[in-house]
Amino acid sequence: MKAEEVAEFRAFVESRWRGLVRTAYLLTGDHAIAEDVAQSALTKTYVNWRRVRQADNPDAYVRRVLVNTNTGRFRKRRVAEQLRAELPQRIGEDPYARADQRQMLRTALADLPVRQRAVVVLRYWDDLPEAEVSRILGCSLGTVKSQAAKGLARLRAHPGLAGIRMRDEEYADDRA
């Protein structure tokens, strides 16, 4: 690969790394695994960078590789991961309530099946349109809609999220 292509890829990675790790964390529920998944996805992207950089939307390509890399983890190990976090009972005003709510949301996301989690994270956390999510995941628009509806229904029914209502500005710092 030419030096200018390497520099272009490096700039791409530097500008997208934080968002890719955040998305991978929401898919995996573990910071270390999220960094591994993001790094693997970028390694696969690097190998095909000449083709990727000419595509209409390199970000969509990388997100798709990220989701596929995460899904591939389950195929190889065939281990069902379930994150459980019991929050301690608090008396009075809890100064950490917002952080606890965000963590509970992450835990509830981890309880979703892989496909539903990918749709919910890409659609609602990354705020991508349904058509873009459909392209990233390589499925129909109807599948995205049905998986989103099922995922949201499961999140609403999740016992850890009972009574929690967060406004956009309360978790906007997690999106950055």
PDB file of N, CA and C in Angstrom, residues 106-169:
ATOM      1  N   ARG A 106     -27.070  -0.574  29.532  1.00  0.00           N
ATOM      2  CA  ARG A 106     -26.060  -1.397  28.861  1.00  0.00           C
ATOM      3  C   ARG A 106     -26.256  -2.876  29.198  1.00  0.00           C
ATOM      4  N   THR A 107     -26.580  -3.157  30.448  1.00  0.00           N
ATOM      5  CA  THR A 107     -26.830  -4.541  30.864  1.00  0.00           C
ATOM      6  C   THR A 107     -28.051  -5.104  30.138  1.00  0.00           C
ATOM      7  N   ALA A 108     -29.105  -4.287  30.041  1.00  0.00           N
ATOM      8  CA  ALA A 108     -30.314  -4.731  29.339  1.00  0.00           C
ATOM      9  C   ALA A 108     -30.008  -4.961  27.861  1.00  0.00           C
ATOM     10  N   LEU A 109     -29.181  -4.112  27.264  1.00  0.00           N
ATOM     11  CA  LEU A 109     -28.780  -4.321  25.865  1.00  0.00           C
ATOM     12  C   LEU A 109     -28.042  -5.653  25.718  1.00  0.00           C
ATOM     13  N   ALA A 110     -27.202  -5.974  26.683  1.00  0.00           N
ATOM     14  CA  ALA A 110     -26.437  -7.224  26.624  1.00  0.00           C
ATOM     15  C   ALA A 110     -27.342  -8.445  26.710  1.00  0.00           C
ATOM     16  N   ASP A 111     -28.535  -8.281  27.288  1.00  0.00           N
ATOM     17  CA  ASP A 111     -29.479  -9.397  27.394  1.00  0.00           C
ATOM     18  C   ASP A 111     -30.219  -9.663  26.086  1.00  0.00           C
ATOM     19  N   LEU A 112     -30.154  -8.717  25.148  1.00  0.00           N
ATOM     20  CA  LEU A 112     -30.836  -8.907  23.860  1.00  0.00           C
ATOM     21  C   LEU A 112     -30.080  -9.905  23.002  1.00  0.00           C
ATOM     22  N   PRO A 113     -30.770 -10.633  22.128  1.00  0.00           N
ATOM     23  CA  PRO A 113     -30.066 -11.481  21.160  1.00  0.00           C
ATOM     24  C   PRO A 113     -29.160 -10.612  20.276  1.00  0.00           C
ATOM     25  N   VAL A 114     -28.125 -11.195  19.741  1.00  0.00           N
ATOM     26  CA  VAL A 114     -27.108 -10.468  18.995  1.00  0.00           C
ATOM     27  C   VAL A 114     -27.710  -9.606  17.880  1.00  0.00           C
ATOM     28  N   ARG A 115     -28.612 -10.150  17.091  1.00  0.00           N
ATOM     29  CA  ARG A 115     -29.193  -9.416  15.963  1.00  0.00           C
ATOM     30  C   ARG A 115     -30.032  -8.230  16.449  1.00  0.00           C
ATOM     31  N   GLN A 116     -30.860  -8.449  17.468  1.00  0.00           N
ATOM     32  CA  GLN A 116     -31.681  -7.367  18.010  1.00  0.00           C
ATOM     33  C   GLN A 116     -30.795  -6.284  18.609  1.00  0.00           C
ATOM     34  N   ARG A 117     -29.751  -6.695  19.312  1.00  0.00           N
ATOM     35  CA  ARG A 117     -28.837  -5.732  19.921  1.00  0.00           C
ATOM     36  C   ARG A 117     -28.176  -4.882  18.844  1.00  0.00           C
ATOM     37  N   ALA A 118     -27.734  -5.523  17.766  1.00  0.00           N
ATOM     38  CA  ALA A 118     -27.090  -4.781  16.682  1.00  0.00           C
ATOM     39  C   ALA A 118     -28.058  -3.758  16.083  1.00  0.00           C
ATOM     40  N   VAL A 119     -29.292  -4.154  15.846  1.00  0.00           N
ATOM     41  CA  VAL A 119     -30.285  -3.238  15.273  1.00  0.00           C
ATOM     42  C   VAL A 119     -30.569  -2.085  16.224  1.00  0.00           C
ATOM     43  N   VAL A 120     -30.794  -2.377  17.498  1.00  0.00           N
ATOM     44  CA  VAL A 120     -31.121  -1.323  18.470  1.00  0.00           C
ATOM     45  C   VAL A 120     -29.951  -0.356  18.638  1.00  0.00           C
ATOM     46  N   VAL A 121     -28.731  -0.887  18.736  1.00  0.00           N
ATOM     47  CA  VAL A 121     -27.564  -0.021  18.909  1.00  0.00           C
ATOM     48  C   VAL A 121     -27.364   0.867  17.682  1.00  0.00           C
ATOM     49  N   LEU A 122     -27.392   0.268  16.500  1.00  0.00           N
ATOM     50  CA  LEU A 122     -27.168   1.070  15.291  1.00  0.00           C
ATOM     51  C   LEU A 122     -28.309   2.047  15.038  1.00  0.00           C
ATOM     52  N   ARG A 123     -29.520   1.618  15.263  1.00  0.00           N
ATOM     53  CA  ARG A 123     -30.690   2.451  14.961  1.00  0.00           C
ATOM     54  C   ARG A 123     -30.899   3.563  15.971  1.00  0.00           C
ATOM     55  N   TYR A 124     -30.831   3.239  17.260  1.00  0.00           N
ATOM     56  CA  TYR A 124     -31.207   4.216  18.275  1.00  0.00           C
ATOM     57  C   TYR A 124     -30.023   4.841  19.003  1.00  0.00           C
ATOM     58  N   TRP A 125     -28.952   4.103  19.205  1.00  0.00           N
ATOM     59  CA  TRP A 125     -27.810   4.694  19.903  1.00  0.00           C
ATOM     60  C   TRP A 125     -26.948   5.472  18.924  1.00  0.00           C
ATOM     61  N   ASP A 126     -26.663   4.872  17.754  1.00  0.00           N
ATOM     62  CA  ASP A 126     -25.889   5.573  16.737  1.00  0.00           C
ATOM     63  C   ASP A 126     -26.771   6.461  15.867  1.00  0.00           C
ATOM     64  N   ASP A 127     -28.097   6.373  16.053  1.00  0.00           N
ATOM     65  CA  ASP A 127     -29.074   7.238  15.386  1.00  0.00           C
ATOM     66  C   ASP A 127     -28.989   7.135  13.860  1.00  0.00           C
ATOM     67  N   LEU A 128     -28.857   5.914  13.363  1.00  0.00           N
ATOM     68  CA  LEU A 128     -28.807   5.690  11.923  1.00  0.00           C
ATOM     69  C   LEU A 128     -30.207   5.418  11.394  1.00  0.00           C
ATOM     70  N   PRO A 129     -30.498   5.852  10.172  1.00  0.00           N
ATOM     71  CA  PRO A 129     -31.813   5.541   9.593  1.00  0.00           C
ATOM     72  C   PRO A 129     -31.947   4.039   9.329  1.00  0.00           C
ATOM     73  N   GLU A 130     -33.196   3.587   9.265  1.00  0.00           N
ATOM     74  CA  GLU A 130     -33.462   2.153   9.075  1.00  0.00           C
ATOM     75  C   GLU A 130     -32.805   1.616   7.810  1.00  0.00           C
ATOM     76  N   ALA A 131     -32.829   2.404   6.751  1.00  0.00           N
ATOM     77  CA  ALA A 131     -32.233   1.952   5.488  1.00  0.00           C
ATOM     78  C   ALA A 131     -30.730   1.725   5.640  1.00  0.00           C
ATOM     79  N   GLU A 132     -30.063   2.593   6.379  1.00  0.00           N
ATOM     80  CA  GLU A 132     -28.625   2.448   6.599  1.00  0.00           C
ATOM     81  C   GLU A 132     -28.334   1.205   7.445  1.00  0.00           C
ATOM     82  N   VAL A 133     -29.125   0.986   8.479  1.00  0.00           N
ATOM     83  CA  VAL A 133     -28.968  -0.208   9.317  1.00  0.00           C
ATOM     84  C   VAL A 133     -29.174  -1.460   8.463  1.00  0.00           C
ATOM     85  N   SER A 134     -30.158  -1.404   7.581  1.00  0.00           N
ATOM     86  CA  SER A 134     -30.438  -2.521   6.687  1.00  0.00           C
ATOM     87  C   SER A 134     -29.225  -2.830   5.813  1.00  0.00           C
ATOM     88  N   ARG A 135     -28.601  -1.777   5.272  1.00  0.00           N
ATOM     89  CA  ARG A 135     -27.413  -1.976   4.429  1.00  0.00           C
ATOM     90  C   ARG A 135     -26.247  -2.530   5.245  1.00  0.00           C
ATOM     91  N   ILE A 136     -26.044  -2.000   6.445  1.00  0.00           N
ATOM     92  CA  ILE A 136     -24.919  -2.436   7.280  1.00  0.00           C
ATOM     93  C   ILE A 136     -25.053  -3.905   7.659  1.00  0.00           C
ATOM     94  N   LEU A 137     -26.253  -4.298   8.035  1.00  0.00           N
ATOM     95  CA  LEU A 137     -26.464  -5.668   8.494  1.00  0.00           C
ATOM     96  C   LEU A 137     -26.747  -6.645   7.354  1.00  0.00           C
ATOM     97  N   GLY A 138     -26.971  -6.113   6.162  1.00  0.00           N
ATOM     98  CA  GLY A 138     -27.232  -6.989   5.020  1.00  0.00           C
ATOM     99  C   GLY A 138     -28.553  -7.720   5.125  1.00  0.00           C
ATOM    100  N   CYS A 139     -29.576  -7.016   5.603  1.00  0.00           N
ATOM    101  CA  CYS A 139     -30.890  -7.628   5.727  1.00  0.00           C
ATOM    102  C   CYS A 139     -31.940  -6.668   5.177  1.00  0.00           C
ATOM    103  N   SER A 140     -33.173  -7.106   5.125  1.00  0.00           N
ATOM    104  CA  SER A 140     -34.234  -6.274   4.563  1.00  0.00           C
ATOM    105  C   SER A 140     -34.652  -5.192   5.558  1.00  0.00           C
ATOM    106  N   LEU A 141     -35.290  -4.175   5.026  1.00  0.00           N
ATOM    107  CA  LEU A 141     -35.812  -3.091   5.851  1.00  0.00           C
ATOM    108  C   LEU A 141     -36.845  -3.624   6.840  1.00  0.00           C
ATOM    109  N   GLY A 142     -37.659  -4.570   6.403  1.00  0.00           N
ATOM    110  CA  GLY A 142     -38.658  -5.183   7.270  1.00  0.00           C
ATOM    111  C   GLY A 142     -38.020  -5.914   8.448  1.00  0.00           C
ATOM    112  N   THR A 143     -36.889  -6.573   8.196  1.00  0.00           N
ATOM    113  CA  THR A 143     -36.184  -7.259   9.273  1.00  0.00           C
ATOM    114  C   THR A 143     -35.674  -6.259  10.297  1.00  0.00           C
ATOM    115  N   VAL A 144     -35.138  -5.138   9.830  1.00  0.00           N
ATOM    116  CA  VAL A 144     -34.665  -4.104  10.744  1.00  0.00           C
ATOM    117  C   VAL A 144     -35.818  -3.605  11.599  1.00  0.00           C
ATOM    118  N   LYS A 145     -36.959  -3.341  10.964  1.00  0.00           N
ATOM    119  CA  LYS A 145     -38.119  -2.827  11.702  1.00  0.00           C
ATOM    120  C   LYS A 145     -38.617  -3.843  12.728  1.00  0.00           C
ATOM    121  N   SER A 146     -38.714  -5.099  12.325  1.00  0.00           N
ATOM    122  CA  SER A 146     -39.232  -6.109  13.253  1.00  0.00           C
ATOM    123  C   SER A 146     -38.238  -6.371  14.388  1.00  0.00           C
ATOM    124  N   GLN A 147     -36.940  -6.419  14.072  1.00  0.00           N
ATOM    125  CA  GLN A 147     -35.942  -6.644  15.124  1.00  0.00           C
ATOM    126  C   GLN A 147     -35.879  -5.453  16.083  1.00  0.00           C
ATOM    127  N   ALA A 148     -36.045  -4.248  15.548  1.00  0.00           N
ATOM    128  CA  ALA A 148     -36.067  -3.057  16.403  1.00  0.00           C
ATOM    129  C   ALA A 148     -37.279  -3.092  17.328  1.00  0.00           C
ATOM    130  N   ALA A 149     -38.433  -3.437  16.778  1.00  0.00           N
ATOM    131  CA  ALA A 149     -39.657  -3.503  17.599  1.00  0.00           C
ATOM    132  C   ALA A 149     -39.522  -4.558  18.690  1.00  0.00           C
ATOM    133  N   LYS A 150     -39.000  -5.723  18.338  1.00  0.00           N
ATOM    134  CA  LYS A 150     -38.824  -6.790  19.327  1.00  0.00           C
ATOM    135  C   LYS A 150     -37.791  -6.395  20.380  1.00  0.00           C
ATOM    136  N   GLY A 151     -36.702  -5.782  19.917  1.00  0.00           N
ATOM    137  CA  GLY A 151     -35.661  -5.354  20.855  1.00  0.00           C
ATOM    138  C   GLY A 151     -36.162  -4.297  21.822  1.00  0.00           C
ATOM    139  N   LEU A 152     -36.886  -3.311  21.313  1.00  0.00           N
ATOM    140  CA  LEU A 152     -37.435  -2.262  22.185  1.00  0.00           C
ATOM    141  C   LEU A 152     -38.456  -2.839  23.157  1.00  0.00           C
ATOM    142  N   ALA A 153     -39.260  -3.784  22.691  1.00  0.00           N
ATOM    143  CA  ALA A 153     -40.244  -4.413  23.579  1.00  0.00           C
ATOM    144  C   ALA A 153     -39.532  -5.151  24.717  1.00  0.00           C
ATOM    145  N   ARG A 154     -38.441  -5.842  24.388  1.00  0.00           N
ATOM    146  CA  ARG A 154     -37.691  -6.559  25.430  1.00  0.00           C
ATOM    147  C   ARG A 154     -37.030  -5.583  26.399  1.00  0.00           C
ATOM    148  N   LEU A 155     -36.540  -4.451  25.875  1.00  0.00           N
ATOM    149  CA  LEU A 155     -35.945  -3.451  26.766  1.00  0.00           C
ATOM    150  C   LEU A 155     -36.995  -2.850  27.698  1.00  0.00           C
ATOM    151  N   ARG A 156     -38.190  -2.576  27.148  1.00  0.00           N
ATOM    152  CA  ARG A 156     -39.263  -2.019  27.980  1.00  0.00           C
ATOM    153  C   ARG A 156     -39.690  -2.991  29.075  1.00  0.00           C
ATOM    154  N   ALA A 157     -39.608  -4.277  28.778  1.00  0.00           N
ATOM    155  CA  ALA A 157     -40.030  -5.298  29.739  1.00  0.00           C
ATOM    156  C   ALA A 157     -38.904  -5.710  30.689  1.00  0.00           C
ATOM    157  N   HIS A 158     -37.696  -5.235  30.444  1.00  0.00           N
ATOM    158  CA  HIS A 158     -36.549  -5.633  31.266  1.00  0.00           C
ATOM    159  C   HIS A 158     -36.740  -5.128  32.698  1.00  0.00           C
ATOM    160  N   PRO A 159     -36.630  -6.016  33.687  1.00  0.00           N
ATOM    161  CA  PRO A 159     -36.878  -5.616  35.077  1.00  0.00           C
ATOM    162  C   PRO A 159     -35.920  -4.538  35.587  1.00  0.00           C
ATOM    163  N   GLY A 160     -34.715  -4.528  35.083  1.00  0.00           N
ATOM    164  CA  GLY A 160     -33.746  -3.526  35.528  1.00  0.00           C
ATOM    165  C   GLY A 160     -34.053  -2.131  35.038  1.00  0.00           C
ATOM    166  N   LEU A 161     -34.879  -2.022  33.997  1.00  0.00           N
ATOM    167  CA  LEU A 161     -35.200  -0.714  33.435  1.00  0.00           C
ATOM    168  C   LEU A 161     -36.568  -0.206  33.882  1.00  0.00           C
ATOM    169  N   ALA A 162     -37.234  -0.940  34.739  1.00  0.00           N
ATOM    170  CA  ALA A 162     -38.572  -0.543  35.196  1.00  0.00           C
ATOM    171  C   ALA A 162     -38.502   0.827  35.863  1.00  0.00           C
ATOM    172  N   GLY A 163     -39.312   1.735  35.388  1.00  0.00           N
ATOM    173  CA  GLY A 163     -39.400   3.065  35.981  1.00  0.00           C
ATOM    174  C   GLY A 163     -38.317   4.029  35.559  1.00  0.00           C
ATOM    175  N   ILE A 164     -37.383   3.616  34.720  1.00  0.00           N
ATOM    176  CA  ILE A 164     -36.311   4.509  34.277  1.00  0.00           C
ATOM    177  C   ILE A 164     -36.735   5.186  32.989  1.00  0.00           C
ATOM    178  N   ARG A 165     -36.711   6.475  32.977  1.00  0.00           N
ATOM    179  CA  ARG A 165     -36.975   7.260  31.774  1.00  0.00           C
ATOM    180  C   ARG A 165     -35.850   8.259  31.632  1.00  0.00           C
ATOM    181  N   MET A 166     -35.051   8.109  30.584  1.00  0.00           N
ATOM    182  CA  MET A 166     -33.929   9.020  30.382  1.00  0.00           C
ATOM    183  C   MET A 166     -34.228   9.932  29.197  1.00  0.00           C
ATOM    184  N   ARG A 167     -33.929  11.203  29.386  1.00  0.00           N
ATOM    185  CA  ARG A 167     -34.068  12.151  28.283  1.00  0.00           C
ATOM    186  C   ARG A 167     -32.794  12.101  27.448  1.00  0.00           C
ATOM    187  N   ASP A 168     -32.870  12.555  26.178  1.00  0.00           N
ATOM    188  CA  ASP A 168     -31.720  12.526  25.286  1.00  0.00           C
ATOM    189  C   ASP A 168     -30.490  13.197  25.896  1.00  0.00           C
ATOM    190  N   GLU A 169     -30.656  14.351  26.521  1.00  0.00           N
ATOM    191  CA  GLU A 169     -29.497  15.066  27.055  1.00  0.00           C
ATOM    192  C   GLU A 169     -28.861  14.329  28.225  1.00  0.00           C
TER     193      GLU A 169
END
